[in-house]
mmCIF file of C-alpha atoms and ligand atoms in Angstrom:
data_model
loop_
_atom_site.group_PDB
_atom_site.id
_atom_site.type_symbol
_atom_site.label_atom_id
_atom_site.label_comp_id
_atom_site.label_asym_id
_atom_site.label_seq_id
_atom_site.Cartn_x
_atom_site.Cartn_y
_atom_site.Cartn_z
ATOM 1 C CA UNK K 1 -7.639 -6.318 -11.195
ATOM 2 C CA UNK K 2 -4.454 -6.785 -9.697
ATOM 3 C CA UNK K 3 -4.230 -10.494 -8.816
ATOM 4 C CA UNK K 4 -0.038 -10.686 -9.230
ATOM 5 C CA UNK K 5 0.450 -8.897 -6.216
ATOM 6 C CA UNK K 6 -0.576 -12.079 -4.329
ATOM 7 C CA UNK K 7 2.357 -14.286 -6.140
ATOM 8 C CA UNK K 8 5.023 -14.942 -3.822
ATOM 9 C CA UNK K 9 8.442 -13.842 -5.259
ATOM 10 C CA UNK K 10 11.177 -15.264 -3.244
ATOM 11 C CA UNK K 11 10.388 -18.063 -0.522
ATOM 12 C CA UNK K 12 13.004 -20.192 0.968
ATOM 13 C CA UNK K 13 13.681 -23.503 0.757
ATOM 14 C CA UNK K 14 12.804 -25.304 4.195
ATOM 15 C CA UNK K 15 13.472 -28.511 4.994
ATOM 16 C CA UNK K 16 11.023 -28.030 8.620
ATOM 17 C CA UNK K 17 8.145 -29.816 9.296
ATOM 18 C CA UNK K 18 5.840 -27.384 9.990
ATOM 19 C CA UNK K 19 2.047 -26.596 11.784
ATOM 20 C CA UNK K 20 -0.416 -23.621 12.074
ATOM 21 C CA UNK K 21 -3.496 -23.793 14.062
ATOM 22 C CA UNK K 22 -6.543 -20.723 13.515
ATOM 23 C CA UNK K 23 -9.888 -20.693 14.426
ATOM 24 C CA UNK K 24 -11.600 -18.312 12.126
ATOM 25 C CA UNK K 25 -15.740 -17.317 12.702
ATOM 26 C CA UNK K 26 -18.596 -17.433 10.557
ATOM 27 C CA UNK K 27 -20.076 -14.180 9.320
ATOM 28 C CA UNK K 28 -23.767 -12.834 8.834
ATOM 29 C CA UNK K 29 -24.732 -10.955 5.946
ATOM 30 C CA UNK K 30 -26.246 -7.568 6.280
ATOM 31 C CA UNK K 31 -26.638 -6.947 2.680
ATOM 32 C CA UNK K 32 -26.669 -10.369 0.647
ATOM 33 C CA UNK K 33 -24.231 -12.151 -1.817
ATOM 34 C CA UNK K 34 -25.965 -13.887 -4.339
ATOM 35 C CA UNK K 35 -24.693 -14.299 -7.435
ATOM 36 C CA UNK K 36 -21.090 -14.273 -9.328
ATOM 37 C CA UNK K 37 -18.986 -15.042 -12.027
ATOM 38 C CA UNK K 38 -15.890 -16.886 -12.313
ATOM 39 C CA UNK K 39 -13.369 -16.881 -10.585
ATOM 40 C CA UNK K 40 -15.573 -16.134 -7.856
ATOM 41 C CA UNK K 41 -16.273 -12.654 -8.508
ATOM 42 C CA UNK K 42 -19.528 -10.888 -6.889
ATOM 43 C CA UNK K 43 -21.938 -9.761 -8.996
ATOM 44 C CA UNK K 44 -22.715 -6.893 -6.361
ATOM 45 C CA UNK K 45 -20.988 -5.892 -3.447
ATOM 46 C CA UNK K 46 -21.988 -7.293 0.502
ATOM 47 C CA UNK K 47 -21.283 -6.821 3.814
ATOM 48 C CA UNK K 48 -21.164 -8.666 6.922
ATOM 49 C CA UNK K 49 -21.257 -8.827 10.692
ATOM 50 C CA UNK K 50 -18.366 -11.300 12.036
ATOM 51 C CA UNK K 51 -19.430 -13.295 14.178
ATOM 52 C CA UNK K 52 -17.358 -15.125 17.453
ATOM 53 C CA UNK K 53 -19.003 -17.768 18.824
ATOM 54 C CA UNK K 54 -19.731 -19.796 15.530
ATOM 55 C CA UNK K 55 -16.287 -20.939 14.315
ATOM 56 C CA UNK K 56 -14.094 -23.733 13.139
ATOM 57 C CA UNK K 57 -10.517 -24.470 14.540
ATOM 58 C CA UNK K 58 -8.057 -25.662 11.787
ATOM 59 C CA UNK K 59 -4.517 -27.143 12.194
ATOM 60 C CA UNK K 60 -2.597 -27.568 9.006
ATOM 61 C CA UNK K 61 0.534 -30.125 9.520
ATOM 62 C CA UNK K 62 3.038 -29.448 6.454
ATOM 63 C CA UNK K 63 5.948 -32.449 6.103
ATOM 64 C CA UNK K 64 8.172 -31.431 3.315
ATOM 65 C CA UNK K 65 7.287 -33.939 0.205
ATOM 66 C CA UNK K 66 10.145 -36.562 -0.979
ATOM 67 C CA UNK K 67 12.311 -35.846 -4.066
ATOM 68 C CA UNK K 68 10.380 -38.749 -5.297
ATOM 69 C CA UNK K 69 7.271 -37.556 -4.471
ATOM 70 C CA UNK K 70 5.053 -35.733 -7.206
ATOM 71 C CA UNK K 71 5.415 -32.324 -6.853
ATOM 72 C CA UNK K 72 2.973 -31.580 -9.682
ATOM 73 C CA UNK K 73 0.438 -32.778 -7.613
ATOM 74 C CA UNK K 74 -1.288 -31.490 -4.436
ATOM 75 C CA UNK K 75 -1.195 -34.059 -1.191
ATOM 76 C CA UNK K 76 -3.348 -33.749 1.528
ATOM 77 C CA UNK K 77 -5.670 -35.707 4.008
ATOM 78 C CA UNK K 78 -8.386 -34.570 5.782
ATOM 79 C CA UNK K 79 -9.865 -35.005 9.166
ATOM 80 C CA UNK K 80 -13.196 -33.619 10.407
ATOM 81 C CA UNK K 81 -14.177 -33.992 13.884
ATOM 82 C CA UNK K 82 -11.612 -36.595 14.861
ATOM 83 C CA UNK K 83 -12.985 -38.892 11.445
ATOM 84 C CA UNK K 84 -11.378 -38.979 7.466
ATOM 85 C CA UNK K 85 -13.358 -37.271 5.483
ATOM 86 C CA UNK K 86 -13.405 -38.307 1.677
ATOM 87 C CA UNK K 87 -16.910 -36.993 0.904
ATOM 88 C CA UNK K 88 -15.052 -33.159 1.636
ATOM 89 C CA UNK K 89 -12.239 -33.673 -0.515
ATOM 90 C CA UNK K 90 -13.009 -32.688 -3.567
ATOM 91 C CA UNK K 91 -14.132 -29.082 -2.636
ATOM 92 C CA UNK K 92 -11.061 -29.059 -0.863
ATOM 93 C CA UNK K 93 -9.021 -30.511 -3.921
ATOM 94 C CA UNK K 94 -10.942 -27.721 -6.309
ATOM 95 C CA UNK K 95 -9.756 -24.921 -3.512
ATOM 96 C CA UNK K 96 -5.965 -26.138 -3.486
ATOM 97 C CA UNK K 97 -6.288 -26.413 -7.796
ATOM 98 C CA UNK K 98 -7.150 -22.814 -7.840
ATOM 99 C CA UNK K 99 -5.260 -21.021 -5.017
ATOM 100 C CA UNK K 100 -1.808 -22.830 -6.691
ATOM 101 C CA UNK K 101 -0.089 -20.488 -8.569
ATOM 102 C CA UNK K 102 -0.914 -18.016 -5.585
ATOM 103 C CA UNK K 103 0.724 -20.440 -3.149
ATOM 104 C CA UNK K 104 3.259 -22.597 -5.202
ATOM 105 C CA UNK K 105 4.240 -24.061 -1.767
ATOM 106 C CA UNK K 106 1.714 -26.450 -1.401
ATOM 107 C CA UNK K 107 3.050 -28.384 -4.074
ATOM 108 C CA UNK K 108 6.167 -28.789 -1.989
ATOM 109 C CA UNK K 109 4.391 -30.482 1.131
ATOM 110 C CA UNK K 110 2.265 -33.498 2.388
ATOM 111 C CA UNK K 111 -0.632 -31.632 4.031
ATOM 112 C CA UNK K 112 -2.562 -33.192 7.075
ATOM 113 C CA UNK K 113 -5.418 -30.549 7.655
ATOM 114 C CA UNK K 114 -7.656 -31.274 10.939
ATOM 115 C CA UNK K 115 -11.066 -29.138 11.618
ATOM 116 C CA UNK K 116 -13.866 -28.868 13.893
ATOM 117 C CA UNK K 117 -16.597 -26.329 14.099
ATOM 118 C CA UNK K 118 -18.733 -25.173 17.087
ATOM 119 C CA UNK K 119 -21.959 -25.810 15.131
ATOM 120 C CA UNK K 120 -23.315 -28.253 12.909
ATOM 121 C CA UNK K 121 -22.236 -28.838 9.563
ATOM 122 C CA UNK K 122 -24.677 -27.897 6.711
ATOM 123 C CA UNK K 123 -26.640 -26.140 8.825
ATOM 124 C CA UNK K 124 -27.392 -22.659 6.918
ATOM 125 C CA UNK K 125 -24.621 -21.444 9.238
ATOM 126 C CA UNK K 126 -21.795 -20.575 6.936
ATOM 127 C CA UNK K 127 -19.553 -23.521 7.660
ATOM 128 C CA UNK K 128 -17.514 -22.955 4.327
ATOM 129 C CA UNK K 129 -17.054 -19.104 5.493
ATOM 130 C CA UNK K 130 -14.993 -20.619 8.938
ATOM 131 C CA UNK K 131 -13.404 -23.399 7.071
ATOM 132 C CA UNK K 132 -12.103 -22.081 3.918
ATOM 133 C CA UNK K 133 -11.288 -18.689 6.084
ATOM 134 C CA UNK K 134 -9.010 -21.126 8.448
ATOM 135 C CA UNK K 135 -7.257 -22.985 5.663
ATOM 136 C CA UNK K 136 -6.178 -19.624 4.464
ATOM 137 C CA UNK K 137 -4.954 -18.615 7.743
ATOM 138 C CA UNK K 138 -2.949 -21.619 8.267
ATOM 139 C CA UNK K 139 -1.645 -21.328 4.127
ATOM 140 C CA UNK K 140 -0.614 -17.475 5.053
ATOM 141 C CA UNK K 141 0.955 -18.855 8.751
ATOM 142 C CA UNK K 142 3.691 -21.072 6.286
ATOM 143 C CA UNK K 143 3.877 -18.430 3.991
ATOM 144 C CA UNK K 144 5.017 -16.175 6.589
ATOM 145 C CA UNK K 145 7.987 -18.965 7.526
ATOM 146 C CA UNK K 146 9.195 -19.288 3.926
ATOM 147 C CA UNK K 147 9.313 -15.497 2.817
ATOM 148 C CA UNK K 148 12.581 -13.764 3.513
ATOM 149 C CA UNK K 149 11.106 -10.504 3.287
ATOM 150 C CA UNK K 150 9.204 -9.097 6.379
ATOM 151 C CA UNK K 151 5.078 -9.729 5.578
ATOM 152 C CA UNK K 152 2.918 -6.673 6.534
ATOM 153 C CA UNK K 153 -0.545 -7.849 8.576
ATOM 154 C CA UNK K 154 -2.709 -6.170 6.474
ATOM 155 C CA UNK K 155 -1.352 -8.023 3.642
ATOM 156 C CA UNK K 156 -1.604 -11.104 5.081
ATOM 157 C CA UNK K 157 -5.172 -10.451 5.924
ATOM 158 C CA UNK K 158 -5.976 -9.754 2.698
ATOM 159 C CA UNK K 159 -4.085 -12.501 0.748
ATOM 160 C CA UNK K 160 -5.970 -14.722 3.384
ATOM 161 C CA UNK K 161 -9.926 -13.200 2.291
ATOM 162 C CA UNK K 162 -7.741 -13.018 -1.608
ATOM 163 C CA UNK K 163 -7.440 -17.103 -1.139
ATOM 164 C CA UNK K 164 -10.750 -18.061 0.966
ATOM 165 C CA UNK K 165 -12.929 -16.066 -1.587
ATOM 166 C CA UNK K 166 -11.516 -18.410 -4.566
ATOM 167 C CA UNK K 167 -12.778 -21.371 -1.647
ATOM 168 C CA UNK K 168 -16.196 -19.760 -0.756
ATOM 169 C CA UNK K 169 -17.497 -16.246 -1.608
ATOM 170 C CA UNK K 170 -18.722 -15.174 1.395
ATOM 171 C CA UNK K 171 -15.406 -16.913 3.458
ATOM 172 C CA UNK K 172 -13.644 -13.870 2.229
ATOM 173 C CA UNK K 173 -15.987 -11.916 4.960
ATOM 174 C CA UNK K 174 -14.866 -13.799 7.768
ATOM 175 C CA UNK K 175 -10.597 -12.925 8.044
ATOM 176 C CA UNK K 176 -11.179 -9.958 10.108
ATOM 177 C CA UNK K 177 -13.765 -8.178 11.718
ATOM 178 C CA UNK K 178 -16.430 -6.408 13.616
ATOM 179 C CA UNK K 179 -17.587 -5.980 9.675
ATOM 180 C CA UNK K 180 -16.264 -6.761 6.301
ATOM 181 C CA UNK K 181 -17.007 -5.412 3.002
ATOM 182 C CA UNK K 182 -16.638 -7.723 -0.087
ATOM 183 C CA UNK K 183 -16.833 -6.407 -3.482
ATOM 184 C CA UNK K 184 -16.095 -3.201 -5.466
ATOM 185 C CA UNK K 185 -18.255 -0.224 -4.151
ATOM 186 C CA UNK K 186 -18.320 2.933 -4.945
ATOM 187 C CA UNK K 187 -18.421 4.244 -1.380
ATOM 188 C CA UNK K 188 -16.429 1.861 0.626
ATOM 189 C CA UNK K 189 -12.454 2.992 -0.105
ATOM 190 C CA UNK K 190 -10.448 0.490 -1.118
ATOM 191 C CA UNK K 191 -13.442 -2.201 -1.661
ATOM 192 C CA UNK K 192 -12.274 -4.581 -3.866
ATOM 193 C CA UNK K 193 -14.277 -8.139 -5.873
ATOM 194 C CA UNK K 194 -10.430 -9.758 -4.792
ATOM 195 C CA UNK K 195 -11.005 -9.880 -1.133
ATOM 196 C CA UNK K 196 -13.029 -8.611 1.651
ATOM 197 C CA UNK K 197 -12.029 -5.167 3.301
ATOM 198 C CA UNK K 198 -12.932 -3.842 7.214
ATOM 199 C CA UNK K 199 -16.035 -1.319 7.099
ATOM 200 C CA UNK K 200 -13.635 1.452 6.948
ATOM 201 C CA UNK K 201 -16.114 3.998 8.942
ATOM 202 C CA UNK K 202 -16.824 4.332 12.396
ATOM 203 C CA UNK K 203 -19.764 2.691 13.671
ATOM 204 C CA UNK K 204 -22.536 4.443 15.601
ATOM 205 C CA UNK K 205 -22.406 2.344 19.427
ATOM 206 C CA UNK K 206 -25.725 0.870 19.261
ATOM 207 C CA UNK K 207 -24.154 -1.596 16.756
ATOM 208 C CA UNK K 208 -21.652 -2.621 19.248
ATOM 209 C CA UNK K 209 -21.200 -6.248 20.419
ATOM 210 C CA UNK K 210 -24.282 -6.708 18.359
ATOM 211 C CA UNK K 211 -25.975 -9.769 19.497
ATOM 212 C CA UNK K 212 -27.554 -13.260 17.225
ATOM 213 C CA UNK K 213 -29.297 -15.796 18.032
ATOM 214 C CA UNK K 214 -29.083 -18.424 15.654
ATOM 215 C CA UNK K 215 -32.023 -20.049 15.252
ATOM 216 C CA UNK K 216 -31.757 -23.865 13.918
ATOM 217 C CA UNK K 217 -35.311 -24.583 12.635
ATOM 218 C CA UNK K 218 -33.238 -27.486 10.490
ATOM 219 C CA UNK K 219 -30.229 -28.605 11.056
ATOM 220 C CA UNK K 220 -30.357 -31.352 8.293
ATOM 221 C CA UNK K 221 -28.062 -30.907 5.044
ATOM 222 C CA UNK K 222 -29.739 -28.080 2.864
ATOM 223 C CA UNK K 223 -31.581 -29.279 -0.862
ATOM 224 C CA UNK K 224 -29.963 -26.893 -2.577
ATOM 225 C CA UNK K 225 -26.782 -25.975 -1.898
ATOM 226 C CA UNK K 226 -25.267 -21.908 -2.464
ATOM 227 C CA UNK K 227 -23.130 -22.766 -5.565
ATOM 228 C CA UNK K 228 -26.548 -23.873 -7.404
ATOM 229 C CA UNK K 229 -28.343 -21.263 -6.067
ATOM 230 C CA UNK K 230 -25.608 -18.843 -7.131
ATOM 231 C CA UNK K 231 -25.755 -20.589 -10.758
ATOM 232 C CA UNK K 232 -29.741 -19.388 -10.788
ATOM 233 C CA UNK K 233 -29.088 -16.124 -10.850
ATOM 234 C CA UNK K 234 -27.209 -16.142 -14.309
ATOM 235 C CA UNK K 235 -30.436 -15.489 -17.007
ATOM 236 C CA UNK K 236 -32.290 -14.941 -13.514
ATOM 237 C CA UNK K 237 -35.359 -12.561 -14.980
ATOM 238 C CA UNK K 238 -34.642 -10.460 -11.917
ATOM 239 C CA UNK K 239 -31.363 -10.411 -11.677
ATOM 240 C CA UNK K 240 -30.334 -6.821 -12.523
ATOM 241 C CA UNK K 241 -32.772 -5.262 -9.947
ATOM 242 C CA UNK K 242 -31.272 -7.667 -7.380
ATOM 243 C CA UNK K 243 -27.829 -6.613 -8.267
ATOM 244 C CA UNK K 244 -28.659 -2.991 -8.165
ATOM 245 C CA UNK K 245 -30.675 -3.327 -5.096
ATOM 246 C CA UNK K 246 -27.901 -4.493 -3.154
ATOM 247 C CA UNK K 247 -25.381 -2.051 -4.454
ATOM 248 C CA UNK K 248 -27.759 0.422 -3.355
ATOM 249 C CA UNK K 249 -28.378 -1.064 -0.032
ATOM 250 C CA UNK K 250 -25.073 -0.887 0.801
ATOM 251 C CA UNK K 251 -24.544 2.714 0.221
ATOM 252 C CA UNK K 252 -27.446 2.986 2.787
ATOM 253 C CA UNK K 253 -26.410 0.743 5.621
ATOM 254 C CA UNK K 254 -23.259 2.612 5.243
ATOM 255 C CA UNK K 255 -24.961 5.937 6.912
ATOM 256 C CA UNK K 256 -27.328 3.392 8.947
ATOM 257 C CA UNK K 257 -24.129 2.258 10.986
ATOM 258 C CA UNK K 258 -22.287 5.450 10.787
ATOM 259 C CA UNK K 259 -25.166 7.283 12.011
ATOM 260 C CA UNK K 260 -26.780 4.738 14.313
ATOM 261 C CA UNK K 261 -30.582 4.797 12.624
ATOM 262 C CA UNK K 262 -31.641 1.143 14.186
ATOM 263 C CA UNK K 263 -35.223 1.362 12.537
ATOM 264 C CA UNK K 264 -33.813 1.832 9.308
ATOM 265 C CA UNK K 265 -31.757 -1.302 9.468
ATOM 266 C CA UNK K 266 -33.840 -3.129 10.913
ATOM 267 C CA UNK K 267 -36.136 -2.438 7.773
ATOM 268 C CA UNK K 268 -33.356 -2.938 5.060
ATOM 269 C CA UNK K 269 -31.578 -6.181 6.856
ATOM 270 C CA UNK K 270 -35.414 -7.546 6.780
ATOM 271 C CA UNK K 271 -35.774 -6.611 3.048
ATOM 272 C CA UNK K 272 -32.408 -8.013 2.216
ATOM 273 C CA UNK K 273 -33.313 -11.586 3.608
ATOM 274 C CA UNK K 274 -36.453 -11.236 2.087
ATOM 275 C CA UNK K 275 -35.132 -10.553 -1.167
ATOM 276 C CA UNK K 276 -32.570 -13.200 -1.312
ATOM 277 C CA UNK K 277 -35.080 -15.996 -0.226
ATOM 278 C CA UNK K 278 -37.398 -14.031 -3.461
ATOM 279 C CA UNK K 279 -34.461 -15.243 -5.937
ATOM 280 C CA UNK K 280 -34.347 -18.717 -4.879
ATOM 281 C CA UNK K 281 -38.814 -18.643 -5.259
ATOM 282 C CA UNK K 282 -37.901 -17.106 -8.907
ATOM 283 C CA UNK K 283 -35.413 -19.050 -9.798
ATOM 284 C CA UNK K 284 -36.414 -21.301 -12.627
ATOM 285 C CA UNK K 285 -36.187 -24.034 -11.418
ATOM 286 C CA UNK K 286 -37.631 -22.665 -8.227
ATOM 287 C CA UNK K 287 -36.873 -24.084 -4.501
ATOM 288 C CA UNK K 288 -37.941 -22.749 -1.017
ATOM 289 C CA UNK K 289 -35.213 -22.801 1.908
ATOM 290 C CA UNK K 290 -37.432 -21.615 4.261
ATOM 291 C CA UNK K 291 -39.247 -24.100 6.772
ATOM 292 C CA UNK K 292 -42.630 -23.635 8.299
ATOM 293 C CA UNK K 293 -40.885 -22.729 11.574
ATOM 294 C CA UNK K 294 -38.784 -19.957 9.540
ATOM 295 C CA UNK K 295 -42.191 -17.861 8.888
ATOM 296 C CA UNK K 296 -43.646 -18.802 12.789
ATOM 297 C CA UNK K 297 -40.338 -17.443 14.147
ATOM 298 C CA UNK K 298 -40.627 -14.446 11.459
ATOM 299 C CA UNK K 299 -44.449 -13.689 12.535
ATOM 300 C CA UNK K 300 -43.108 -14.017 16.180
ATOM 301 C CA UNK K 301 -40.401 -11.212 15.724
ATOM 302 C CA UNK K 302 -42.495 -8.941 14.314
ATOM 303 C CA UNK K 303 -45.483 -9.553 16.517
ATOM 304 C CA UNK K 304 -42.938 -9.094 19.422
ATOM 305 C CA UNK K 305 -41.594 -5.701 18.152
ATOM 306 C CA UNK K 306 -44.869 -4.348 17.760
ATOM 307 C CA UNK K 307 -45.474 -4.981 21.249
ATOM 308 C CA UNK K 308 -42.883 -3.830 22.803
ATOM 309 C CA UNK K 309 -40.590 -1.880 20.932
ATOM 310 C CA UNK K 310 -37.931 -4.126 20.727
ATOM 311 C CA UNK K 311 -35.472 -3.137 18.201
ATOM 312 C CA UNK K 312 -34.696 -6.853 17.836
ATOM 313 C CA UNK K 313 -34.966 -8.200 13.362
ATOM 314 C CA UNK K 314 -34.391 -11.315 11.646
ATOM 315 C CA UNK K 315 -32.012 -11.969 8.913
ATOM 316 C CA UNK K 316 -31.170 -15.147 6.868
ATOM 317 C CA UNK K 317 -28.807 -17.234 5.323
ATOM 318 C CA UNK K 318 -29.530 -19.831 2.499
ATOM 319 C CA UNK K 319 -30.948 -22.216 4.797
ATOM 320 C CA UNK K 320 -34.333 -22.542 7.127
ATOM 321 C CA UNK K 321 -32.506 -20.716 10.100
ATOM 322 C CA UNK K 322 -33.481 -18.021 11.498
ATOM 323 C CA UNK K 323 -30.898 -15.435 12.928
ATOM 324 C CA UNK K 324 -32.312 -12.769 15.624
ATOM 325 C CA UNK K 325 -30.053 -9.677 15.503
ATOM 326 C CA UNK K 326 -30.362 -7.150 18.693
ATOM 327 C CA UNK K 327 -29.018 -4.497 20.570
ATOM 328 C CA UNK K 328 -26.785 -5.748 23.375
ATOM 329 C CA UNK K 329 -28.987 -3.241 25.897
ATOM 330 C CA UNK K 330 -31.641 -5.487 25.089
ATOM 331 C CA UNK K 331 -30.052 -8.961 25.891
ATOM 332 C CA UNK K 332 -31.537 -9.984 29.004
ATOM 333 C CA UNK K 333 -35.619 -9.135 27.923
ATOM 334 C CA UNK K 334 -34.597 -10.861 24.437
ATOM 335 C CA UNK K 335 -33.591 -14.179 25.707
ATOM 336 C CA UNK K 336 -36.147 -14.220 27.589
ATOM 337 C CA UNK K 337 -38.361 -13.940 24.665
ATOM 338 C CA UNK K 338 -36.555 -16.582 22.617
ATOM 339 C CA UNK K 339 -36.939 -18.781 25.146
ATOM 340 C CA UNK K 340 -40.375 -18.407 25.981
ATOM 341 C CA UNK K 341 -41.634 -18.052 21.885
ATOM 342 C CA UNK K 342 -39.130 -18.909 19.565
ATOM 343 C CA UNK K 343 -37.142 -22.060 20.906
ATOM 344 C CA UNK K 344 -39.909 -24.146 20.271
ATOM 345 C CA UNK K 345 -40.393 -23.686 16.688
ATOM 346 C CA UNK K 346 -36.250 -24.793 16.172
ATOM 347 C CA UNK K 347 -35.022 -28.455 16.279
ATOM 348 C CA UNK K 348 -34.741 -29.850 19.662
ATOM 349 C CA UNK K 349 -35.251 -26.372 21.319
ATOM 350 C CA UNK K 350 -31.644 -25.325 19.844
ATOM 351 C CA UNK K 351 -29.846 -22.182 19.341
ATOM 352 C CA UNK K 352 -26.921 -20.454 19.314
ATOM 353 C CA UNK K 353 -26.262 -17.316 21.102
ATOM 354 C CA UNK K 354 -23.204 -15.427 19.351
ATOM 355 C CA UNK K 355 -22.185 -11.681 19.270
ATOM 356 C CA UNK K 356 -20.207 -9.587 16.722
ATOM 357 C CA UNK K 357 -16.348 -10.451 16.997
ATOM 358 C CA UNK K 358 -13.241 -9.368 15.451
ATOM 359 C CA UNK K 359 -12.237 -12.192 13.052
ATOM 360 C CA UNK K 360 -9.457 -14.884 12.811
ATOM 361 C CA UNK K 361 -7.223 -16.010 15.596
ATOM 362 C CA UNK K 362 -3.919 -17.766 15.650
ATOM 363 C CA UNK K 363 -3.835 -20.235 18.468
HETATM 364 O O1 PMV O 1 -20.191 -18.188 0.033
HETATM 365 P P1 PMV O 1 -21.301 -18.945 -0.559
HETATM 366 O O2 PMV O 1 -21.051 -19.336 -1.986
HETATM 367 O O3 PMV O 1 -21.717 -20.118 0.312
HETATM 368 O O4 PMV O 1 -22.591 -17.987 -0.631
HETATM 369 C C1 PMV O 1 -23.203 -17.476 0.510
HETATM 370 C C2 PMV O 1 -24.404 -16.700 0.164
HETATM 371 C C3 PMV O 1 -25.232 -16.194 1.329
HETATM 372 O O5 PMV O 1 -24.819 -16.740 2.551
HETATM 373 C C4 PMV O 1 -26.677 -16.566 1.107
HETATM 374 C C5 PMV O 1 -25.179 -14.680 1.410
HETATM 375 C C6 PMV O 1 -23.893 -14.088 1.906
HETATM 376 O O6 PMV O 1 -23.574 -12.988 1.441
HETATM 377 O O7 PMV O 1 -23.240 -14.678 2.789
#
């Protein structure tokens, strides 16, 4: 694996103050990431809808360091929401540690870096995917400013899912869009464990502007977070299936989507949530993300598409939420629904209506 192609050769020496904002979405995964080795290398390949509505806007401020400043050392401060947030810094610390010799730069500056997201924190919506995604952006945004040579996009893209992967996994999904392939596959050209890579086939319409509801049965901080979960899965006793499964699931949702067979991914994204929420019940020890309200919004779904031939389906994340993937067509009559069945059964009536976007945007 070619990981020296993302060392910078020749940057300039800047003496500029710089600052980058993105905003950068979450993603949804079709076909599940659950498991890896280090550094933050899949254990099978996944893919993902982007989504638009669910994101988090980053501004980096880079001041050059002082010659008597460290430069062995990285310097930043963070804000979240408006507040300082030392509880966040040391995932943030561990990112910068390992991205270094990728980005020597860093080194060089005092970093202020300021976020927000649209939705809660901790929420089973992928809040590291948007974060870590947007720190990249705004690390590739300086990069840009101190390389002489001329920086193609597509690198950049990639360098920016090469450096949010070694943040978060699945953050490597969420650079560019409508959907992103992580991890070496057989049948997606140039896949790659290094960074994520656009579906490189054309998609059948009816999975268009696909549309999610994202339904927050719990919005409180999850009891076990991904990186534990992810740890499970090493001596795992079902490990190899799982990996295998989801290799092979993502040779089929490659036809799905090409050829536009909604019942058939409506049955696999079902299975795939299913399955990931069956390694965390395995796991030894064992834990249940899943609320009450996750199975009554489940039964709901299915009792829904049974009676009217909805082609709406449920996936989920590792957390209690529930999200409702649909046709776009079907919009109006599926709102309707949610808010007549399903709102009640999520926390204060909430949820979040996103669509399918097209990834990271400089602002
Ligand atoms: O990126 P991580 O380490 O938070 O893992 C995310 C794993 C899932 O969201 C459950 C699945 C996925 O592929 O996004």
């Amino acid at each position: 694996m070619n990981t020296q192609q993302f060392i910078p050769k020749i940057l300039q020496k800047s003496t500029d103050n710089f600052s980058f904002t993105w905003k950068t979405p979450s993603n949804i995964a079709l076909v599940k990431y659950w498991g890896k080795t280090d550094p933050q290398i899949p254990k099978n390949a996944s893919i993902s809808f982007t989504l638009s509505n669910s994101h988090t806007i980053t501004t980096i401020d880079f001041t050059p360091k002082n010659d008597s400043d460290s430069q062995e050392e990285i310097s930043f401060e963070l804000f979240f929401e408006g507040k300082k947030k030392e509880d966040f810094k040391p995932k943030i610390a561990k990112f910068f540690d390992r991205i270094k010799a990728y980005c020597p730069y860093v080194l060089t500056y005092n970093m202020v870096i300021s976020s927000e997201n649209s939705f809660p924190h901790s929420s089973g919506i992928a809040s590291s995917a948007s974060g870590m995604s947007a720190i990249a952006m705004c690390l590739m945004s300086l990069e840009k400013s101190l390389t002489e040579t001329e920086m193609k996009p597509d690198f950049i893209n990639q360098k920016a899912s090469f450096l949010a992967r070694l943040g978060s996994g699945s953050a490597s999904r969420s650079i560019e869009g409508p959907l992103v392939v992580w991890g070496t596959h057989p049948e997606i050209e140039e896949s790659s464990d290094l960074f994520g890579v656009p579906f490189p086939y054309q998609v059948h319409e009816v999975f268009q502007n696909y549309q999610d509801a994202i339904l927050l049965v719990d919005k409180g901080e999850k009891q076990v977070s991904s990186t534990v979960g992810h740890d499970l899965m090493h001596n795992h006793p079902f490990a190899d299936q799982r990996f295998h499964q989801a290799n092979e699931n993502l040779t089929k949702i490659s036809k799905i989507l090409q050829h536009g067979d909604i019942d058939s991914f409506i049955n696999l994204v079902e299975s795939e949530a299913l399955s990931l929420h069956a390694m965390m019940l395995t796991s030894n020890p064992y834990f249940i993300l899943m609320k009450p309200n996750t199975l009554e919004i489940i039964n709901a779904i299915w009792r829904y598409r049974n009676e009217t031939g909805s082609k709406i389906c449920f996936t989920l994340d590792a957390g209690a939420n529930v999200h409702a993937l649909y046709p776009q067509n079907e919009s109006e009559k599926v709102l309707q629904f949610i808010e007549d069945e399903l709102s009640s059964f999520c926390q204060k009536n909430q949820y979040i209506c996103d669509v399918v976007g097209l990834g990271a945007v400089k602002l």
